[in-house]
Short mmCIF file of C-alpha atoms in Angstrom, two decimals:
data_model
loop_
_atom_site.label_atom_id
_atom_site.label_comp_id
_atom_site.label_asym_id
_atom_site.label_seq_id
_atom_site.Cartn_x
_atom_site.Cartn_y
_atom_site.Cartn_z
CA MET A 219 131.68 37.19 159.84
CA ARG A 220 133.99 38.18 156.96
CA THR A 221 130.95 38.63 154.75
CA ILE A 222 129.28 40.92 157.29
CA ILE A 223 132.45 43.00 157.71
CA PHE A 224 132.85 43.25 153.93
CA CYS A 225 129.21 44.37 153.52
CA LEU A 226 129.59 47.00 156.26
CA LEU A 227 132.83 48.23 154.71
CA PHE A 228 131.21 48.38 151.27
CA LEU A 229 128.26 50.31 152.69
CA PHE A 230 130.58 52.78 154.44
CA ILE A 231 132.62 53.35 151.27
CA SER A 232 129.45 53.75 149.17
CA THR A 233 127.99 56.28 151.61
CA GLN A 234 131.23 58.26 151.63
CA SER A 235 131.34 58.18 147.82
CA ILE A 236 127.77 59.46 147.55
CA ALA A 237 128.53 62.26 150.02
CA GLN A 238 131.67 63.21 148.10
CA PHE A 239 129.76 63.16 144.81
CA SER A 240 127.01 65.38 146.29
CA GLN A 241 129.58 67.82 147.67
CA HIS A 242 131.36 67.90 144.31
CA LYS A 243 128.05 68.65 142.58
CA ARG A 244 127.26 71.46 145.05
CA ASP A 245 130.75 72.92 144.56
CA SER A 246 130.29 72.80 140.79
CA ILE A 247 126.91 74.57 141.01
CA ASP A 248 128.34 77.22 143.36
CA LYS A 249 131.17 77.86 140.91
CA LEU A 250 128.76 78.30 137.99
CA ASN A 251 126.55 80.54 140.16
CA ARG A 252 129.48 82.83 140.91
CA LYS A 253 130.56 82.86 137.27
CA ASP A 254 127.13 83.91 136.00
CA HIS A 255 126.72 86.39 138.86
CA GLU A 256 130.04 88.01 137.90
CA LEU A 257 128.91 88.17 134.27
CA MET A 258 125.70 89.98 135.28
CA MET A 259 127.70 92.44 137.39
CA LYS A 260 129.97 93.08 134.42
CA LYS A 261 126.94 93.77 132.22
CA LEU A 262 125.75 96.25 134.83
CA GLY A 263 129.18 97.87 135.15
CA ILE A 264 129.44 96.93 138.83
CA SER A 265 132.69 95.78 140.39
CA GLU A 266 131.69 95.52 144.05
CA LEU A 267 128.59 94.86 146.14
CA ARG A 268 127.76 95.52 149.75
CA PRO A 269 127.65 92.21 151.66
CA GLY A 270 124.39 91.21 153.26
CA PRO A 271 123.98 90.53 156.97
CA SER A 272 124.22 87.01 158.36
CA GLY A 273 121.20 84.91 159.27
CA ASN A 274 123.18 83.56 162.23
CA PRO A 275 122.22 85.67 165.27
CA GLU A 276 125.61 84.92 166.86
CA ALA A 277 127.62 86.22 163.88
CA PRO A 278 129.42 89.61 164.15
CA ASN A 279 127.45 90.83 161.14
CA ALA A 280 124.13 89.33 162.26
CA ALA A 281 120.99 90.72 160.66
CA ASN A 282 119.13 93.24 162.77
CA SER A 283 116.49 91.69 165.04
CA ASP A 284 115.96 94.77 167.22
CA GLU A 285 112.63 96.41 166.45
CA ALA A 286 113.91 99.75 167.74
CA LYS A 287 116.44 99.82 164.89
CA ALA A 288 114.14 98.41 162.21
CA LYS A 289 112.56 101.38 160.47
CA THR A 290 115.34 103.24 158.68
CA TYR A 291 113.18 104.57 155.82
CA HIS A 292 111.40 107.90 156.05
CA SER A 293 108.67 107.06 153.56
CA LEU A 294 107.58 104.40 151.10
CA PRO A 295 107.00 104.88 147.37
CA GLU A 296 103.44 106.00 146.77
CA LEU A 297 100.83 103.51 145.65
CA LEU A 298 98.18 105.85 144.34
CA VAL A 299 100.33 108.51 142.70
CA PHE A 300 101.29 108.28 139.04
CA ASP A 301 104.97 108.44 138.17
CA GLU A 302 104.49 111.97 136.82
CA GLY A 303 103.16 113.11 140.21
CA SER A 304 99.38 113.34 139.87
CA PRO A 305 97.17 111.33 142.24
CA VAL A 306 94.98 108.38 141.27
CA LYS A 307 91.53 109.86 141.79
CA ASN A 308 89.22 106.87 141.38
CA ALA A 309 88.99 103.13 140.70
CA GLU A 310 88.82 103.70 136.94
CA GLU A 311 92.35 105.13 136.99
CA TRP A 312 93.85 102.23 138.94
CA PRO A 313 94.54 99.98 135.89
CA GLU A 314 96.82 102.65 134.40
CA ARG A 315 98.68 103.10 137.68
CA ARG A 316 98.93 99.31 137.98
CA LYS A 317 100.59 99.18 134.55
CA GLU A 318 103.26 101.62 135.77
CA ILE A 319 103.88 99.52 138.86
CA GLN A 320 104.17 96.34 136.82
CA LEU A 321 106.70 97.95 134.49
CA HIS A 322 108.85 98.84 137.50
CA PHE A 323 108.74 95.26 138.78
CA ASP A 324 109.46 94.00 135.26
CA SER A 325 112.50 96.17 134.73
CA GLN A 326 113.98 96.42 138.23
CA ILE A 327 113.04 93.38 140.34
CA TYR A 328 111.43 90.28 138.86
CA GLY A 329 112.25 90.79 135.19
CA LYS A 330 110.15 90.79 132.03
CA VAL A 331 108.76 87.61 130.54
CA PRO A 332 109.79 87.12 126.88
CA GLU A 333 107.21 87.27 124.12
CA ASN A 334 106.24 84.18 122.12
CA LEU A 335 106.83 81.69 124.91
CA PRO A 336 106.59 78.03 123.85
CA ASP A 337 103.38 76.05 124.14
CA VAL A 338 102.90 73.33 126.74
CA THR A 339 101.14 70.04 126.01
CA TRP A 340 99.93 68.13 129.06
CA GLU A 341 100.26 64.34 129.24
CA ILE A 342 98.48 62.17 131.81
CA VAL A 343 101.24 59.86 133.01
CA GLU A 344 99.00 58.03 135.48
CA GLU A 345 95.41 58.31 136.62
CA LYS A 346 93.76 56.16 139.26
CA ASP A 347 91.03 55.98 141.88
CA THR A 348 92.52 55.79 145.35
CA LEU A 349 92.15 57.04 148.92
CA MET A 350 93.62 60.07 150.62
CA GLY A 351 93.06 59.27 154.27
CA ARG A 352 89.42 58.25 154.30
CA TYR A 353 88.47 60.26 151.22
CA PRO A 354 88.01 58.60 147.81
CA VAL A 355 89.87 60.62 145.18
CA ILE A 356 91.00 60.68 141.58
CA TYR A 357 94.79 60.94 141.52
CA THR A 358 96.34 62.27 138.32
CA HIS A 359 100.07 62.45 137.66
CA LEU A 360 100.83 64.91 134.87
CA LEU A 361 103.78 65.96 132.76
CA GLY A 362 103.73 69.19 130.76
CA HIS A 363 105.85 68.90 127.62
CA VAL A 364 107.28 72.30 126.67
CA ASP A 365 107.69 72.81 122.92
CA ASN A 366 111.43 73.04 122.27
CA SER A 367 111.31 73.01 118.47
CA ARG A 368 113.08 76.39 118.37
CA PHE A 369 116.01 75.02 120.41
CA PRO A 370 115.99 71.20 120.63
CA ASP A 371 119.20 71.13 122.71
CA ILE A 372 117.16 71.94 125.86
CA GLU A 373 114.23 69.81 126.99
CA VAL A 374 111.79 71.10 129.62
CA GLY A 375 109.03 69.21 131.40
CA ILE A 376 106.61 70.39 134.09
CA GLU A 377 105.78 67.89 136.86
CA MET A 378 102.41 68.16 138.57
CA THR A 379 99.90 66.01 140.42
CA LEU A 380 96.19 66.77 140.75
CA VAL A 381 93.87 65.17 143.32
CA THR A 382 90.11 65.74 143.20
CA PRO A 383 87.23 64.08 145.09
CA SER A 384 85.90 61.08 143.17
CA ASN A 385 82.40 61.34 144.62
CA LYS A 386 81.69 64.75 143.12
CA ASN A 387 79.67 65.18 139.94
CA GLN A 388 80.64 68.83 139.57
CA ALA A 389 83.78 70.92 139.18
CA VAL A 390 85.50 71.70 142.50
CA PRO A 391 87.80 74.42 143.87
CA VAL A 392 91.50 73.49 143.86
CA MET A 393 94.49 74.75 145.84
CA LEU A 394 97.73 74.60 143.85
CA GLU A 395 100.85 74.19 145.98
CA PHE A 396 104.40 74.99 144.92
CA GLY A 397 105.95 71.78 146.24
CA TRP A 398 109.24 69.96 146.66
CA ASN A 399 110.44 66.61 145.43
CA TRP A 400 111.43 65.30 148.86
CA PRO A 401 114.58 63.12 148.84
CA PRO A 402 113.98 59.56 150.08
CA GLY A 403 114.01 59.38 153.87
CA MET A 404 113.87 63.14 154.38
CA GLU A 405 111.64 64.27 157.24
CA PHE A 406 109.30 67.21 156.71
CA PRO A 407 106.82 68.97 158.98
CA LYS A 408 103.62 67.10 159.79
CA SER A 409 100.41 68.41 161.29
CA GLU A 410 99.04 67.10 164.58
CA GLY A 411 95.58 66.66 163.10
CA PRO A 412 94.48 65.85 159.56
CA ALA A 413 96.95 66.78 156.81
CA TRP A 414 96.17 69.93 154.87
CA GLN A 415 95.20 67.77 151.88
CA GLU A 416 92.56 65.98 153.98
CA GLN A 417 91.32 69.31 155.32
CA LEU A 418 90.70 70.47 151.75
CA LEU A 419 89.03 67.20 150.76
CA ALA A 420 86.75 67.48 153.83
CA LYS A 421 85.39 70.66 152.23
CA GLY A 422 84.86 68.89 148.92
CA TRP A 423 87.83 70.70 147.35
CA GLY A 424 90.83 69.34 145.49
CA TYR A 425 94.53 70.08 145.54
CA ALA A 426 97.48 69.99 143.19
CA THR A 427 101.25 70.04 143.65
CA LEU A 428 103.50 71.70 141.09
CA ILE A 429 107.26 71.03 141.21
CA PRO A 430 108.92 74.35 140.21
CA THR A 431 112.42 72.91 139.94
CA SER A 432 111.22 70.46 137.28
CA PHE A 433 111.12 73.33 134.77
CA GLN A 434 113.54 75.88 136.27
CA ALA A 435 116.36 75.00 138.66
CA ASP A 436 116.73 76.93 141.91
CA ASN A 437 120.23 78.21 141.19
CA GLY A 438 122.12 80.50 138.84
CA ALA A 439 123.86 77.53 137.23
CA GLY A 440 120.48 76.47 135.83
CA LEU A 441 119.72 79.75 134.06
CA ARG A 442 121.15 78.37 130.80
CA GLU A 443 118.67 75.49 131.09
CA GLY A 444 115.00 75.15 132.03
CA ILE A 445 112.39 77.45 130.54
CA ILE A 446 114.68 80.50 130.88
CA GLY A 447 117.54 78.75 129.10
CA LEU A 448 115.22 77.32 126.44
CA VAL A 449 113.83 80.74 125.50
CA ASN A 450 117.33 82.26 125.55
CA LYS A 451 118.68 79.32 123.51
CA GLY A 452 121.30 78.60 126.15
CA GLU A 453 122.65 82.16 126.21
CA PRO A 454 122.99 84.35 129.36
CA ARG A 455 120.22 86.73 130.39
CA ASP A 456 119.92 90.40 129.54
CA ILE A 457 119.82 92.75 132.53
CA ASP A 458 116.01 93.01 132.57
CA ASP A 459 115.23 89.37 131.75
CA TRP A 460 112.97 87.34 134.00
CA GLY A 461 114.35 85.49 136.98
CA THR A 462 113.40 82.19 138.53
CA LEU A 463 110.46 83.56 140.55
CA ARG A 464 108.68 84.71 137.42
CA ALA A 465 109.60 81.46 135.67
CA TRP A 466 107.97 79.52 138.49
CA ALA A 467 104.92 81.78 138.23
CA TRP A 468 104.85 81.06 134.48
CA GLY A 469 104.69 77.35 135.32
CA ALA A 470 101.76 77.98 137.66
CA GLY A 471 100.06 79.72 134.76
CA ARG A 472 100.51 76.63 132.60
CA ALA A 473 98.96 74.57 135.39
CA MET A 474 96.02 76.96 135.30
CA ASP A 475 95.74 76.39 131.55
CA TYR A 476 95.31 72.69 132.29
CA PHE A 477 92.74 73.35 135.02
CA GLU A 478 90.69 75.47 132.62
CA ALA A 479 90.39 72.44 130.32
CA ASN A 480 89.70 69.91 133.10
CA PRO A 481 85.99 69.36 133.84
CA ASN A 482 86.78 68.27 137.43
CA VAL A 483 88.25 71.68 138.31
CA ASP A 484 86.35 74.93 138.81
CA GLU A 485 88.89 77.24 137.18
CA THR A 486 87.24 80.30 138.76
CA LYS A 487 88.14 78.95 142.23
CA VAL A 488 91.81 78.03 142.02
CA GLY A 489 94.20 79.26 144.72
CA ILE A 490 97.99 79.28 144.94
CA GLU A 491 100.08 78.42 148.02
CA GLY A 492 103.79 78.46 148.71
CA LEU A 493 106.26 78.63 151.59
CA SER A 494 109.52 80.58 151.85
CA ARG A 495 110.99 81.04 148.33
CA TYR A 496 107.84 79.41 147.04
CA GLY A 497 105.88 81.92 149.12
CA LYS A 498 107.64 84.61 147.10
CA ALA A 499 106.70 82.76 143.91
CA ALA A 500 103.08 82.42 145.04
CA MET A 501 102.86 86.17 145.66
CA VAL A 502 104.43 86.90 142.27
CA THR A 503 101.91 84.51 140.69
CA MET A 504 99.00 86.35 142.32
CA ALA A 505 100.39 89.69 141.20
CA TYR A 506 100.83 88.70 137.57
CA ASP A 507 98.09 86.13 136.81
CA SER A 508 94.60 87.38 137.57
CA ARG A 509 93.07 83.94 136.96
CA PHE A 510 94.16 82.80 140.44
CA ALA A 511 91.32 83.54 142.83
CA ILE A 512 93.19 83.54 146.16
CA GLY A 513 96.72 83.37 147.56
CA PHE A 514 98.10 81.65 150.67
CA ILE A 515 101.51 83.28 151.10
CA GLY A 516 103.73 81.51 153.64
CA SER A 517 106.79 83.17 155.21
CA SER A 518 107.73 84.83 151.93
CA GLY A 519 110.07 87.36 153.53
CA ALA A 520 112.15 89.74 151.42
CA GLY A 521 111.23 89.47 147.77
CA GLY A 522 107.71 88.52 148.86
CA THR A 523 105.38 90.56 151.08
CA LYS A 524 108.09 91.94 153.42
CA ILE A 525 108.83 95.66 153.07
CA LEU A 526 112.28 95.70 151.46
CA ARG A 527 113.18 99.06 153.00
CA ARG A 528 112.76 97.67 156.52
CA ASN A 529 116.11 97.08 158.20
CA PHE A 530 115.14 93.81 159.89
CA GLY A 531 116.13 90.27 158.94
CA GLU A 532 116.99 89.47 155.33
CA GLN A 533 118.01 92.43 153.16
CA VAL A 534 118.33 93.25 149.46
CA GLU A 535 122.08 92.63 149.75
CA ASN A 536 121.29 89.00 150.62
CA LEU A 537 118.80 88.63 147.78
CA VAL A 538 121.27 89.71 145.11
CA SER A 539 124.20 87.60 146.32
CA SER A 540 125.46 84.79 144.10
CA SER A 541 123.27 82.29 145.96
CA GLN A 542 119.92 84.06 145.38
CA TYR A 543 120.26 86.59 142.54
CA HIS A 544 118.78 84.11 140.05
CA TRP A 545 115.31 84.67 141.57
CA PHE A 546 115.31 88.18 140.13
CA ALA A 547 116.19 90.24 137.08
CA PRO A 548 119.93 91.05 136.92
CA ASN A 549 119.00 94.75 137.23
CA PHE A 550 118.06 94.10 140.86
CA ILE A 551 121.74 93.49 141.69
CA LYS A 552 122.58 97.18 141.33
CA TYR A 553 120.56 98.01 144.47
CA ALA A 554 123.37 96.47 146.54
CA GLY A 555 126.06 98.33 144.63
CA PRO A 556 125.87 101.87 143.28
CA MET A 557 122.24 102.19 144.45
CA THR A 558 120.38 101.32 147.65
CA VAL A 559 117.01 99.86 148.54
CA ASN A 560 115.69 103.41 148.95
CA ASP A 561 116.23 103.98 145.22
CA LEU A 562 113.71 101.28 144.31
CA PRO A 563 110.61 102.75 142.64
CA VAL A 564 108.36 100.15 144.28
CA ASP A 565 108.24 97.98 147.41
CA ALA A 566 106.33 94.93 148.66
CA HIS A 567 103.04 96.78 149.21
CA HIS A 568 102.97 97.48 145.47
CA LEU A 569 103.30 93.73 144.82
CA VAL A 570 100.37 92.91 147.12
CA ALA A 571 98.34 95.73 145.57
CA MET A 572 98.85 94.27 142.10
CA ALA A 573 96.69 91.33 143.22
CA ALA A 574 93.82 93.60 144.33
CA PRO A 575 91.00 93.09 144.91
CA ARG A 576 91.56 89.32 145.11
CA PRO A 577 92.08 87.89 148.62
CA ILE A 578 95.56 87.31 150.07
CA PHE A 579 96.31 85.41 153.29
CA ILE A 580 99.80 86.25 154.65
CA SER A 581 101.21 83.60 156.98
CA ALA A 582 104.21 83.80 159.33
CA GLY A 583 105.78 81.66 162.04
CA ALA A 584 106.62 82.59 165.62
CA GLY A 585 109.63 84.87 165.97
CA ASP A 586 111.25 82.69 168.62
CA VAL A 587 110.75 79.51 166.55
CA GLU A 588 110.98 80.53 162.92
CA GLY A 589 113.48 83.26 163.71
CA SER A 590 113.57 86.90 162.66
CA TRP A 591 115.06 86.38 159.19
CA VAL A 592 111.75 86.43 157.28
CA ASP A 593 110.46 89.38 159.37
CA ALA A 594 106.84 88.71 160.29
CA LYS A 595 106.12 92.39 160.96
CA GLY A 596 107.65 93.38 157.61
CA MET A 597 105.36 90.91 155.84
CA PHE A 598 102.36 92.20 157.77
CA SER A 599 103.29 95.75 156.76
CA GLY A 600 103.51 94.76 153.10
CA GLY A 601 99.87 93.76 153.34
CA ALA A 602 98.75 96.65 155.54
CA PHE A 603 100.30 99.30 153.29
CA ALA A 604 98.41 97.82 150.30
CA ASN A 605 95.10 98.71 151.99
CA PRO A 606 94.51 101.96 150.06
CA VAL A 607 94.22 100.12 146.74
CA TYR A 608 91.75 97.56 148.09
CA GLU A 609 89.73 100.39 149.60
CA LEU A 610 89.84 102.38 146.37
CA LEU A 611 88.34 99.36 144.61
CA GLY A 612 85.56 99.06 147.20
CA TYR A 613 87.03 96.28 149.34
CA LYS A 614 88.56 95.99 152.80
CA GLY A 615 92.19 95.27 153.52
CA LEU A 616 93.72 94.58 156.94
CA PRO A 617 91.71 96.12 159.78
CA THR A 618 94.73 97.70 161.48
CA GLN A 619 98.19 99.13 160.77
CA THR A 620 99.39 97.88 164.18
CA PHE A 621 101.26 94.57 164.20
CA PRO A 622 99.06 92.14 166.17
CA PRO A 623 100.01 89.71 168.96
CA GLN A 624 100.99 86.20 167.88
CA GLY A 625 97.97 84.01 167.19
CA THR A 626 95.68 86.89 166.24
CA ASN A 627 93.67 85.98 163.16
CA LEU A 628 93.08 89.14 161.12
CA ALA A 629 90.74 87.92 158.40
CA GLU A 630 87.88 90.40 158.18
CA GLY A 631 88.91 91.88 154.84
CA GLU A 632 90.42 90.71 151.56
CA ILE A 633 93.93 90.86 153.08
CA ALA A 634 94.41 88.48 156.00
CA PHE A 635 97.35 87.92 158.34
CA ARG A 636 98.16 85.41 161.06
CA GLN A 637 101.42 84.65 162.86
CA HIS A 638 101.14 81.09 164.14
CA GLU A 639 103.00 79.41 166.99
CA GLY A 640 105.20 77.17 164.85
CA GLY A 641 108.33 77.56 162.76
CA HIS A 642 109.06 77.84 159.05
CA THR A 643 105.86 76.20 157.84
CA VAL A 644 102.26 77.04 156.92
CA ILE A 645 100.80 73.91 158.52
CA PRO A 646 99.33 75.58 161.68
CA ASN A 647 97.61 78.20 159.51
CA TRP A 648 95.86 75.85 157.07
CA PRO A 649 92.61 75.71 159.13
CA TYR A 650 92.52 79.52 159.31
CA PHE A 651 93.23 79.88 155.62
CA ILE A 652 90.51 77.37 154.72
CA GLU A 653 88.01 79.28 156.86
CA PHE A 654 89.10 82.47 155.04
CA ALA A 655 88.82 80.80 151.61
CA GLU A 656 85.31 79.47 152.31
CA ARG A 657 84.00 82.98 151.78
CA TYR A 658 85.17 82.79 148.18
CA PHE A 659 84.96 79.06 147.41
CA SER A 660 81.52 78.27 148.84
CA ASN A 661 78.88 77.59 146.19
#
């Protein structure tokens, strides 16, 4: 009995110690976040920011969830008008207009990627024949070694797994997911039917999972490390330097480099998928890397396909707080200080348009389950307002500017949208996305 009591007491003390250690680590990260955030504000000459609304609907400063109060902007920045005021007259002029748009995103929102980025050498850590459900597959665990010879103090590795059908004698389409390293014992959403991986394998396609936090941490404290810290040699960012979203997109690009050299992968049919902050990263990847054939953008919200000027759910003031500013260029912070969202030269429809004419599937959850924070209608509008560019290039966008009822699958054109019945997940929309992707992945 004494032994049992001692073991239980030891287990209790150990659990408490682990919890205290985790809390101490979180407190330390928060402190470093605030310190770097303050440094960026000082560089920008800003002493005060407007606070963002709360995601708690019961809070006094709750984010707006009333559609009648949502549209506070009078107009959106033009897509097909050059900065100097002349219209884009034809498809041949679009590349020049696109360059202008990209420069705005580079300088004001996502940041510019440095020149002479280090090379990545991929190592196969493990490769084996196995089963995924009832499908025989080749499972490959990979590690991308980032050359750190210019600053050996920081080491960066890119974690990725690739799974392809083992009974195929030809290269196959692959969906690349921005994924999480789930802590042991953590529950995550499951589908009622076959898992999305099995759904892809049933089509003869493969899938890969890239771990973004393996090469760039999801916090401001990590900006002196990872690929951003390596390139900056441990020094703080300049005001137009790239943020974490573009760093994650850079990692997806290095995955694509590997796919291009892998005979099991059809590099012309590689898609990118992400949810929430990784939905933002997936959209940024589609906008900046034309090698990705299709995007599955899940609940990306503000900073993704949601119209930033829309006063509904998450706002710019939230995005540039000390808990999220690291996703963006420091310059973006000023739009919650001396400037406002209406001063931005671009909005989400410009980001979607940068991917044109490649197909984009925008996914959202039910408002009463997922909540209003990510703003399903705002994400729909980001796609709908990109229509003119797709049409200019001879393609179809969304078939309507009217936000559809939940469950409506709008997938006739190269921009698709569906709001499923679930919460903060893409799982219910995988079958609809796969049906959409078949148009582009079928041989």
